[in-house]
Tab-separated table of C-alpha atoms and ligand atoms in Angstrom:
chain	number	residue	atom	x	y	z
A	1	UNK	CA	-0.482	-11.466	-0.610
A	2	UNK	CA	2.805	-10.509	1.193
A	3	UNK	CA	3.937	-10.600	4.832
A	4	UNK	CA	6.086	-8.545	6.792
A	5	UNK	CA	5.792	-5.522	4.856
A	6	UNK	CA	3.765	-1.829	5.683
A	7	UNK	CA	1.033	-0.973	4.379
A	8	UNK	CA	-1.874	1.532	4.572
A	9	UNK	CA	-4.882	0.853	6.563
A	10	UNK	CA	-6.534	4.090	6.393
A	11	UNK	CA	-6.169	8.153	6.542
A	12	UNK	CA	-5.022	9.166	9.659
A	13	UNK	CA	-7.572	11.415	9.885
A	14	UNK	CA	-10.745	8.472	9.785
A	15	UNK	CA	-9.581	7.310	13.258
A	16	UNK	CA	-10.220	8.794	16.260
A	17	UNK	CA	-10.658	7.675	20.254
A	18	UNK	CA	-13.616	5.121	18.270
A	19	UNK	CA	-12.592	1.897	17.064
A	20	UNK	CA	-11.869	1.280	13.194
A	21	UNK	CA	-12.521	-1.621	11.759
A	22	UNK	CA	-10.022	-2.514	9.073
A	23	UNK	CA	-9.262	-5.602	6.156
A	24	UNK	CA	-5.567	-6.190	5.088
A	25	UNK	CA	-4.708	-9.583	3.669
A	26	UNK	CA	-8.154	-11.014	4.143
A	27	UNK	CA	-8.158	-10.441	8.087
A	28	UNK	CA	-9.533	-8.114	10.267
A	29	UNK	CA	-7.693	-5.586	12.542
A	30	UNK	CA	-9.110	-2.944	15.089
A	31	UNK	CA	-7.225	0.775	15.028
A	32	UNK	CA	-7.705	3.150	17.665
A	33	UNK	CA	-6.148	6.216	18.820
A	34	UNK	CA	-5.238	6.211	23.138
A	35	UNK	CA	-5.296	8.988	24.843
A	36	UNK	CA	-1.421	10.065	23.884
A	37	UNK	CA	-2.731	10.545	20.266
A	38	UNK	CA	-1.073	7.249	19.369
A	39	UNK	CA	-2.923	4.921	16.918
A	40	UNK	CA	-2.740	0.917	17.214
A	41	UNK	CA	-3.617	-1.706	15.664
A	42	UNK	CA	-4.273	-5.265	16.921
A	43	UNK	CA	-6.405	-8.096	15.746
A	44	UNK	CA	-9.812	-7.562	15.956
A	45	UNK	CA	-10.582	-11.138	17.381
A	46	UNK	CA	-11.156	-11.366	20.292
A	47	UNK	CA	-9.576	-14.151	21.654
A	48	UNK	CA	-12.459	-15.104	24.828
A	49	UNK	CA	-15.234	-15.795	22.257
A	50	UNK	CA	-14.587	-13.959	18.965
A	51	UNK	CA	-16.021	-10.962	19.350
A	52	UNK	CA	-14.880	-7.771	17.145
A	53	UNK	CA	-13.271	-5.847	18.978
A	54	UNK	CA	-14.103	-2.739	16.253
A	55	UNK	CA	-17.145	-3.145	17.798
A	56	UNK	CA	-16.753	-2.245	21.100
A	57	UNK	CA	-15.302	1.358	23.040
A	58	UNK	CA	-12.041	3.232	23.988
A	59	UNK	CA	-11.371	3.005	27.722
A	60	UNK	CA	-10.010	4.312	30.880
A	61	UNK	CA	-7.062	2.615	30.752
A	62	UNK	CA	-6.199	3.134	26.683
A	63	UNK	CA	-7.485	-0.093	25.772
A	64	UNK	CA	-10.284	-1.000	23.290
A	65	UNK	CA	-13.044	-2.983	25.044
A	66	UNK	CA	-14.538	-5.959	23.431
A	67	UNK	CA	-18.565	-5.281	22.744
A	68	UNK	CA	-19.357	-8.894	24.234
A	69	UNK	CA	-17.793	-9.444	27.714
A	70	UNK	CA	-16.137	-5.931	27.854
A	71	UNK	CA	-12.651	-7.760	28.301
A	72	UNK	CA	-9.950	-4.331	27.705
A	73	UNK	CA	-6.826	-4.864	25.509
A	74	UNK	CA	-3.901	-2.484	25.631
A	75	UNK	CA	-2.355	-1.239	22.302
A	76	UNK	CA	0.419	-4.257	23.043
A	77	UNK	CA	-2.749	-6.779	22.403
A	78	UNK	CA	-2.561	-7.581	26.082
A	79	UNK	CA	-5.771	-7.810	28.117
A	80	UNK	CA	-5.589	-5.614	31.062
A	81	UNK	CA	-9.188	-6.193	32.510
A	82	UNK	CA	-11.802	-8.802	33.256
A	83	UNK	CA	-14.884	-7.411	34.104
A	84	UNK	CA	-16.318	-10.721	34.918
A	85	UNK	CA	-13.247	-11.546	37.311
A	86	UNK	CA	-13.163	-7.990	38.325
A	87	UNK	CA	-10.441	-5.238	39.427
A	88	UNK	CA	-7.026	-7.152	40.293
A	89	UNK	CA	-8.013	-10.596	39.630
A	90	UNK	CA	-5.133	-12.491	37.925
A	91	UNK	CA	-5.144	-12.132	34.106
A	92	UNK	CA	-4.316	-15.497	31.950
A	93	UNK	CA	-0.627	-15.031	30.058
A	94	UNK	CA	-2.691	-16.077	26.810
A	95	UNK	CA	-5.536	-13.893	27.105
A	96	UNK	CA	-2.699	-12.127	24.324
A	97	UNK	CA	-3.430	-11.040	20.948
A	98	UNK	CA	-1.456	-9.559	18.166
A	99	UNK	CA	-0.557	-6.188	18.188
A	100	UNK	CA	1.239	-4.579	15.088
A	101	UNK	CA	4.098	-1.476	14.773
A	102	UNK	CA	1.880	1.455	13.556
A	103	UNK	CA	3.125	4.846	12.207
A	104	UNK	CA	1.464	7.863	10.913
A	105	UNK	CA	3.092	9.513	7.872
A	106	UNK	CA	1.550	11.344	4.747
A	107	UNK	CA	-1.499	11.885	6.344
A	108	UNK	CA	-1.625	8.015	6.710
A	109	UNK	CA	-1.543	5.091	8.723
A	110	UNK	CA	0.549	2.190	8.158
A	111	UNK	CA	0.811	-0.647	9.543
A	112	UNK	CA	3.447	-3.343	9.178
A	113	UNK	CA	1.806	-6.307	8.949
A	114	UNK	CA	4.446	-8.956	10.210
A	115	UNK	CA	6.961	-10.577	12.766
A	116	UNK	CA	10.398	-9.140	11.585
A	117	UNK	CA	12.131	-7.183	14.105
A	118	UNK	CA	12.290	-3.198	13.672
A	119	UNK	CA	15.829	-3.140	12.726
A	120	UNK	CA	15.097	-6.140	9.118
A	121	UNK	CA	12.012	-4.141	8.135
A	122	UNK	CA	11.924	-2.431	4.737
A	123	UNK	CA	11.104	1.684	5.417
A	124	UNK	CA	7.925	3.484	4.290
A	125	UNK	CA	8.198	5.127	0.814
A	126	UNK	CA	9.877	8.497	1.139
A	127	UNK	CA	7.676	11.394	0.162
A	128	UNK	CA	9.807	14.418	0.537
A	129	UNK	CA	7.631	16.831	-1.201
A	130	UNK	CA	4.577	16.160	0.710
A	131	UNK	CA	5.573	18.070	3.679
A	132	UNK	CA	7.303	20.565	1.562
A	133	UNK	CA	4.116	22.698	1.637
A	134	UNK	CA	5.823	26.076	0.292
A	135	UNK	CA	6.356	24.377	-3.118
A	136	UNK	CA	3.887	21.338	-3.729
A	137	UNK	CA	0.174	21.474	-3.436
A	138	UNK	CA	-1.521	18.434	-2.306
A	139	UNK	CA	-4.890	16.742	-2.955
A	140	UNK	CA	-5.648	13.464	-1.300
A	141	UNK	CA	-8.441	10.656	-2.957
A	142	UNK	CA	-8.884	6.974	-2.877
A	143	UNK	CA	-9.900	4.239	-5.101
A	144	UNK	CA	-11.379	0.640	-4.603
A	145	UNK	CA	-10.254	-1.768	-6.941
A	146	UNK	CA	-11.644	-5.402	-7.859
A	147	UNK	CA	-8.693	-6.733	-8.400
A	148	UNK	CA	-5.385	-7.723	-7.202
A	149	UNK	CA	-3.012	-5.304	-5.560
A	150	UNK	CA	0.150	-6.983	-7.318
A	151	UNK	CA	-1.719	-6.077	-10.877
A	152	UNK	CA	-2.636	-3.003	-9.376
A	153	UNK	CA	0.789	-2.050	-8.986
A	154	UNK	CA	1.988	-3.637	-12.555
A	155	UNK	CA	-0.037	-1.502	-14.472
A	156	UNK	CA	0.890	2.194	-12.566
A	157	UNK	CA	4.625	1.599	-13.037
A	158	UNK	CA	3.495	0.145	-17.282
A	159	UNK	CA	3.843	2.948	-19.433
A	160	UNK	CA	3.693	1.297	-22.430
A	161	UNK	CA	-0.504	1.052	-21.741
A	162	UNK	CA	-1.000	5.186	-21.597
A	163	UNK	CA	-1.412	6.196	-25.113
A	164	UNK	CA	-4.317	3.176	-25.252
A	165	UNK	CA	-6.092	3.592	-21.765
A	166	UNK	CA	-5.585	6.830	-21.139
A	167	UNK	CA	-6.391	9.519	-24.097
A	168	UNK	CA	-4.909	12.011	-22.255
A	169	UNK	CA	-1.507	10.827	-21.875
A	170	UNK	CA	-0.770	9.814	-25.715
A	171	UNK	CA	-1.168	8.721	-29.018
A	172	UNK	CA	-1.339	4.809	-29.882
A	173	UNK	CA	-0.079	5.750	-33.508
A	174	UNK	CA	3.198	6.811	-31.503
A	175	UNK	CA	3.350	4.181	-29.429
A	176	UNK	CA	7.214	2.830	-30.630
A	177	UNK	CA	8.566	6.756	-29.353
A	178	UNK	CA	7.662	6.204	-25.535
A	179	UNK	CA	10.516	4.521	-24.050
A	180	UNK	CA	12.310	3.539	-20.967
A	181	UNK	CA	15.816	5.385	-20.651
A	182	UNK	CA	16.709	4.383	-17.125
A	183	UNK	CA	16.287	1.211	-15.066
A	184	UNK	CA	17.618	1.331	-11.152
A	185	UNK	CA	16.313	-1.454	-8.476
A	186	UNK	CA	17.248	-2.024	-4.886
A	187	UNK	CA	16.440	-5.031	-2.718
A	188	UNK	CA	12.990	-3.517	-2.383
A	189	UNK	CA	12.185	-1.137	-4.426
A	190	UNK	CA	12.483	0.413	-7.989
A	191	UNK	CA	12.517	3.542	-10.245
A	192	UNK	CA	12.927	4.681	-13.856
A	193	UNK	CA	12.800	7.653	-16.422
A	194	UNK	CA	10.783	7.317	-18.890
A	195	UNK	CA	10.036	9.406	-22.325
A	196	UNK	CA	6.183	9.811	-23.253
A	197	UNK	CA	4.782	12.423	-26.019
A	198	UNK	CA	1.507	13.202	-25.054
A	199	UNK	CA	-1.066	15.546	-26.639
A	200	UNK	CA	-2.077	19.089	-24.957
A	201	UNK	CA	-3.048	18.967	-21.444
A	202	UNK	CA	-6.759	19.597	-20.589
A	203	UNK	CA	-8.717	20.470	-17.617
A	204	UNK	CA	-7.789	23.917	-15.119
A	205	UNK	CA	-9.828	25.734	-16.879
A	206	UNK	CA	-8.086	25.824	-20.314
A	207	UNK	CA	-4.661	27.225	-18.330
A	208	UNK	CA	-2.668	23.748	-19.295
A	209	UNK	CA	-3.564	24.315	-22.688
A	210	UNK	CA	-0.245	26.459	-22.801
A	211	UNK	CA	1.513	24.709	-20.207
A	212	UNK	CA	3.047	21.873	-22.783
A	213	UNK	CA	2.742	21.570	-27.071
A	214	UNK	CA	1.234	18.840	-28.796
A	215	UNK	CA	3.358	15.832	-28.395
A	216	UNK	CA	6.164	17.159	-26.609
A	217	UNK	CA	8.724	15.043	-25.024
A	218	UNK	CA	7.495	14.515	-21.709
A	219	UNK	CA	9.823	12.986	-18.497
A	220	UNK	CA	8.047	10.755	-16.602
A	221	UNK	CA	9.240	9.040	-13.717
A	222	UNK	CA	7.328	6.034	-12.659
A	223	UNK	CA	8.505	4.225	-8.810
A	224	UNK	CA	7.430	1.425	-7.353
A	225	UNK	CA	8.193	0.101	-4.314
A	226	UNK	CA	7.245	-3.188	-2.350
A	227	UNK	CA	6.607	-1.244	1.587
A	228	UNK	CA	2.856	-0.406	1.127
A	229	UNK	CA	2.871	-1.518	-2.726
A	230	UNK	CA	3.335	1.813	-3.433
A	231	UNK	CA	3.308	3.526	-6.792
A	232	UNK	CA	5.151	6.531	-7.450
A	233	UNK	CA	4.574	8.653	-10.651
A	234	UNK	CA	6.442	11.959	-10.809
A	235	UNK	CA	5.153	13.636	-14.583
A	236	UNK	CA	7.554	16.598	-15.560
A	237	UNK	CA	4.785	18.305	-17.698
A	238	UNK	CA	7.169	21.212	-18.573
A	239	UNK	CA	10.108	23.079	-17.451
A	240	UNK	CA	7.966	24.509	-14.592
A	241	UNK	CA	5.291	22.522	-13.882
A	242	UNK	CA	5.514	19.065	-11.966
A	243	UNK	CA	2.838	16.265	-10.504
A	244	UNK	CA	3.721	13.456	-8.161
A	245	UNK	CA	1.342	10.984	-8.021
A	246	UNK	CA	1.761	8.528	-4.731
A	247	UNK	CA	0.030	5.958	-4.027
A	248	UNK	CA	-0.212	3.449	-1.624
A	249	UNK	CA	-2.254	-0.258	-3.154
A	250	UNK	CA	-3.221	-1.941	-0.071
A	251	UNK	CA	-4.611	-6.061	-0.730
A	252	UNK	CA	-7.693	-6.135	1.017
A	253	UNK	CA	-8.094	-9.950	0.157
A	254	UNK	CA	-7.008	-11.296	-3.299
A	255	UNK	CA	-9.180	-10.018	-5.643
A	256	UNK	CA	-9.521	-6.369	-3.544
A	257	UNK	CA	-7.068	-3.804	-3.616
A	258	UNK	CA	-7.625	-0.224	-2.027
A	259	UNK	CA	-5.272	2.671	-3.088
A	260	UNK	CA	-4.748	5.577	-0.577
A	261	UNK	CA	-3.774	8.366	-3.221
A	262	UNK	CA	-1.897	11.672	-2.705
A	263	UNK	CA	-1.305	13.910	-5.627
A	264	UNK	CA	0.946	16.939	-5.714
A	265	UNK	CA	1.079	19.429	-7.530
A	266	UNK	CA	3.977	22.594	-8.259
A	267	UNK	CA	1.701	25.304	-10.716
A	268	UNK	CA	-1.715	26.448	-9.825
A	269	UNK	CA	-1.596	26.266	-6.134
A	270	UNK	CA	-4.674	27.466	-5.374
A	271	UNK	CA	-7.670	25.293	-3.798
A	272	UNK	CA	-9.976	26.326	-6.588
A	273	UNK	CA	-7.561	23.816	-8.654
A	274	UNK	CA	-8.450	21.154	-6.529
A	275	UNK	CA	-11.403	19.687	-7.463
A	276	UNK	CA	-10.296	19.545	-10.832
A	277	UNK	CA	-7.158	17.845	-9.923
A	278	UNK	CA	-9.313	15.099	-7.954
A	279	UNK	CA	-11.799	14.290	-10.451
A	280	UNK	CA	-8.753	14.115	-13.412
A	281	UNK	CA	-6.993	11.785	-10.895
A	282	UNK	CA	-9.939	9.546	-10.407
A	283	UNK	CA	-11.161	9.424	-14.183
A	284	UNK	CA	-7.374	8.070	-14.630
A	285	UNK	CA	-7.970	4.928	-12.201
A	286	UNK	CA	-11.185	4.735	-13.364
A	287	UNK	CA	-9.826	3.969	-17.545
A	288	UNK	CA	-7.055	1.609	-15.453
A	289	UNK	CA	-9.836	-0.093	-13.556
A	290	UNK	CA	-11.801	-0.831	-16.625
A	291	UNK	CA	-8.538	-2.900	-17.712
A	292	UNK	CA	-7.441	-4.384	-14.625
A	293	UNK	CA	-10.400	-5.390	-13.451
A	294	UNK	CA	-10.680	-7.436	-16.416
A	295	UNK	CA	-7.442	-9.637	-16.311
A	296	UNK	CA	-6.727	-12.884	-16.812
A	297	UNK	CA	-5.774	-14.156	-14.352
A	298	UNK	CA	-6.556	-11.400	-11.979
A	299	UNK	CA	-3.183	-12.025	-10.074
A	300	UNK	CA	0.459	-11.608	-11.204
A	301	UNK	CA	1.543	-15.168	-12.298
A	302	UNK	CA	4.516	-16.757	-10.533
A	303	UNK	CA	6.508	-17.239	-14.132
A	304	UNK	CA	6.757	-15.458	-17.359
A	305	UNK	CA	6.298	-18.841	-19.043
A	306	UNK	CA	2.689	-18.126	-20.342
A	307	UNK	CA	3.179	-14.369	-21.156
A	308	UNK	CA	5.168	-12.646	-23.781
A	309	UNK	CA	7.264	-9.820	-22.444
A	310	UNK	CA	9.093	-7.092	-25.001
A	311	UNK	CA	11.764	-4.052	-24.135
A	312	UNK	CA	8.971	-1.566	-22.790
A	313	UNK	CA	7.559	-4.088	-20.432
A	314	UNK	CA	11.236	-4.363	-18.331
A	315	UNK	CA	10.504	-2.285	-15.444
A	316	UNK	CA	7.164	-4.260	-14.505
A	317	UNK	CA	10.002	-7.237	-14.906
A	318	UNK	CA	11.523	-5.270	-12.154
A	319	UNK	CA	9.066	-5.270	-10.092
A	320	UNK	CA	8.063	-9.042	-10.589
A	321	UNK	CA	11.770	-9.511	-9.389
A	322	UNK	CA	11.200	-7.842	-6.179
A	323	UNK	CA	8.180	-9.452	-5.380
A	324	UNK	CA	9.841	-12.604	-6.010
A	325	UNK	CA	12.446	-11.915	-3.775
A	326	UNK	CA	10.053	-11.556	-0.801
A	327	UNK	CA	8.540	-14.780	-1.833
A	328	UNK	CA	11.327	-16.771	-2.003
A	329	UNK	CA	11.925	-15.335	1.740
A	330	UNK	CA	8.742	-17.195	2.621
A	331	UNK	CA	6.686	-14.506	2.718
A	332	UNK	CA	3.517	-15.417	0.948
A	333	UNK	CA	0.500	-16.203	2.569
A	334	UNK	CA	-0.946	-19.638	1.295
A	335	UNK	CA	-4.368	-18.912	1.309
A	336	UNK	CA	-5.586	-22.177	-0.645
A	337	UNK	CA	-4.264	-23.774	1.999
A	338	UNK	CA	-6.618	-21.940	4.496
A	339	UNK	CA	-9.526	-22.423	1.891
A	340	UNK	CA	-10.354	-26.077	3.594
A	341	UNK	CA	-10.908	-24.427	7.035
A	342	UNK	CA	-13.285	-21.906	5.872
A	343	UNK	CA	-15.814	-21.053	8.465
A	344	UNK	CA	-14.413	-23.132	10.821
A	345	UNK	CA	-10.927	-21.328	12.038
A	346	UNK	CA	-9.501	-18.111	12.058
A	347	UNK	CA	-5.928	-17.091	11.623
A	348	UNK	CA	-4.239	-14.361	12.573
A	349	UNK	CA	-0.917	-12.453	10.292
A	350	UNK	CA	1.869	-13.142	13.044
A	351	UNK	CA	3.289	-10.393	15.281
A	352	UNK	CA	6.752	-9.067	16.066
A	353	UNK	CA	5.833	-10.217	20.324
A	354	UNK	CA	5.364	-13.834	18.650
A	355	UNK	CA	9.355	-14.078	17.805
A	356	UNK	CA	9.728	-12.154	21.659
A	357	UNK	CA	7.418	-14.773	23.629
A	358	UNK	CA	8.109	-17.844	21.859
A	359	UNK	CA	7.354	-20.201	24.117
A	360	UNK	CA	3.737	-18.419	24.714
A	361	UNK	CA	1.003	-20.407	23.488
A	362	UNK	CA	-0.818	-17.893	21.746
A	363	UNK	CA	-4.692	-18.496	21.351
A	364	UNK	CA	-5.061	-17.921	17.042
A	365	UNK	CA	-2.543	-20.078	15.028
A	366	UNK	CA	-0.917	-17.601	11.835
A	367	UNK	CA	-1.805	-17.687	8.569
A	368	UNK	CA	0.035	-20.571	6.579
A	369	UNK	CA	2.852	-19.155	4.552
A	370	UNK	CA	4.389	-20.831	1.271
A	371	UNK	CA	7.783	-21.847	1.994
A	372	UNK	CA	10.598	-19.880	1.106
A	373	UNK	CA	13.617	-21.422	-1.051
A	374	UNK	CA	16.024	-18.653	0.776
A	375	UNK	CA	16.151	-16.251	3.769
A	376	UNK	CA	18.958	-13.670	2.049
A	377	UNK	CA	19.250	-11.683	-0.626
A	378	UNK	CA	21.848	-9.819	-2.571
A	379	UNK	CA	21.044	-5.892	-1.039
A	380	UNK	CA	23.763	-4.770	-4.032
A	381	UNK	CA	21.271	-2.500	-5.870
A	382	UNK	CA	20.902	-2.919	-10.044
A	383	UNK	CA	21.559	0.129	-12.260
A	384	UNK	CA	21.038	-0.138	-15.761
A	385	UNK	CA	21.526	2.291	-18.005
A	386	UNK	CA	20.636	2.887	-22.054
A	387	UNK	CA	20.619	5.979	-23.424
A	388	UNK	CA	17.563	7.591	-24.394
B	401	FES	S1	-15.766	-12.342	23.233
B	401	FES	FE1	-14.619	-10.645	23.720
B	401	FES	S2	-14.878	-10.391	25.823
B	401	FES	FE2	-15.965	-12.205	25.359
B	402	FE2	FE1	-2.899	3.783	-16.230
């Protein structure tokens, strides 16, 4: 699991003025929405005795209240009342805990999950057609995954698995026609165009069935990039009709990955298309699931040494580069080597206000992270090119 990334912790429109409980990365974190509208996110230890802060209330003074001693931390993760020392009583400089850059975008919120300063942080996805509402239709669903989110993301961008997971999307006797034509990858993120020849479209009540002929050459567009872990599939069904699918694969721990999907749509705009739309979308993670879920191992391994990779399987190389990139920067955490302190000490994903107050001694100590071998990287993106 990475550091200093965004990622989704939940719809924007599951958190109101009530605390939300949330898991990214195998710790907890409280959201909560102060009276501006804004949301934050801070740890949800409490740093007096432990205490959840998801737990407890909104208050007077837009801070979330901790359930046990009622001790009030503003969206900066500074406590700002003591009810036991009462109103204007000196506050300790520690009584501090991490608070995290939030931002509200697709109907989401993401958090970024790190210390890196505003100006070194990778952007959110772009999504122009979701608030493009004259043209794209969206529908919004979500899928828990047992699995890891780094597989999770391997197998949306893999197109070379779709004519054998997904009946929908191909034939496996025509498995050697889908290829990749295009390859491009920045510093964090990556795209491609892809050729598929899939078999009628179903579902919308019988309407696609004249949308697209039996294996037709279909342009599909698969994106990944490392902000949020986010899968982007754009599907050119036809000359007129178009489907994005976005998705954002949060890592709840190792082995639990959470996708926060949007899907739109250009044709058959209508919200009595909907449903349909929703239950297609989830019967596709649902064949993926069935696969990933069974992997060995259930994470991405650090070398190709004990896999065998061919042509079609170069864009998930892609995004194994990326990955590695962030990795090298001394990104991951290390969570064997938390395993030994296992109900016995909690640790805490480090803030931007820990590289700002250095010389604070902050109450949680930060997740271990495996060293890095470098701290730069060559931003000069890669284009390659074959023809199709
Ligand atoms: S544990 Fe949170 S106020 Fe005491
Ligand atoms: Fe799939």
């Amino acid at each position: 699991m990475l550091t200093n990334l965004w990622y989704v912790a939940e719809w924007s429109n599951k958190v109101k003025k009530k605390p939300v409980k949330v898991k990214l990365l195998g710790q907890n974190f409280v959201l909560f929405r102060d009276s501006k509208g804004k949301v934050n996110c801070l740890s949800d230890i409490c740093i007096h005795r432990g205490g959840s802060l998801a737990g407890g209330w909104t208050t007077e003074r837009d801070c979330v209240a901790c359930p046990y001693h009622g001790w009030e931390f503003d969206p900066e993760g500074k406590v700002q009342f003591i009810p036991s020392r009462g109103e204007g009583a000196d506050i300790p400089e520690r009584a501090r805990i991490d608070a995290y850059p939030t931002q509200e975008r697709y109907g989401m919120i993401w958090v970024f999950l790190g210390d890196l300063p505003e100006e070194e942080r990778y952007p959110i996805p772009p999504f122009p057609e979701f608030d493009d509402r004259k043209n794209w239709r969206p529908i919004y669903t979500q899928f828990d995954w047992t699995g890891s989110a780094d597989r999770v993301v391997e197998n949306g961008i893999d197109i070379a698995h779709t004519a054998f997971v997904h009946p929908g999307f191909g034939y496996p006797e025509m498995a050697d026609k889908n290829h990749i034509a295009s390859i491009e990858r920045t510093e964090h993120s990556g795209s491609s165009s892809c050729v598929l020849y899939p078999p009628k479209l179903d579902g919308n009540l019988g309407l696609n069935r004249f949308a697209r002929k039996d294996k037709a050459e279909t342009h599909v567009h698969p994106g990944f990039y490392l902000s949020g872990h986010c899968v982007r599939l754009h599907i050119q069904v036809n000359s007129w009709m178009e489907m994005i699918i976005f998705d954002a694969n949060t890592p709840i721990d190792e082995n639990h990955t959470r996708s926060f999907v949007i899907q739109v749509r250009n044709f058959f705009k209508w919200g009595m298309f909907d449903r349909g739309s929703v239950k297609r979308t989830q019967e596709v993670f649902e064949q993926d699931a069935a696969i990933v879920e069974a992997l060995s191992p259930n994470y991405l391994p650090e070398s190709l040494e004990n896999e065998v990779s061919v042509e079609q399987d170069k864009f998930m190389g892609a995004w194994r580069k990326v990955r590695k990139n962030h990795i090298e920067k001394g990104w991951k955490i290390d969570t064997k080597a938390m395993e030994p302190f296992e109900g016995e000490k909690v640790f805490t994903i480090p803030s931007p206000a820990r590289r700002t107050n250095p010389d604070l001694r902050w109450a949680l100590d930060t997740v271990p992270l495996v060293p890095g071998t470098k701290r730069q990287l060559d931003a000069v993106p890669v284009t390659e090119n074959r023809s199709a």
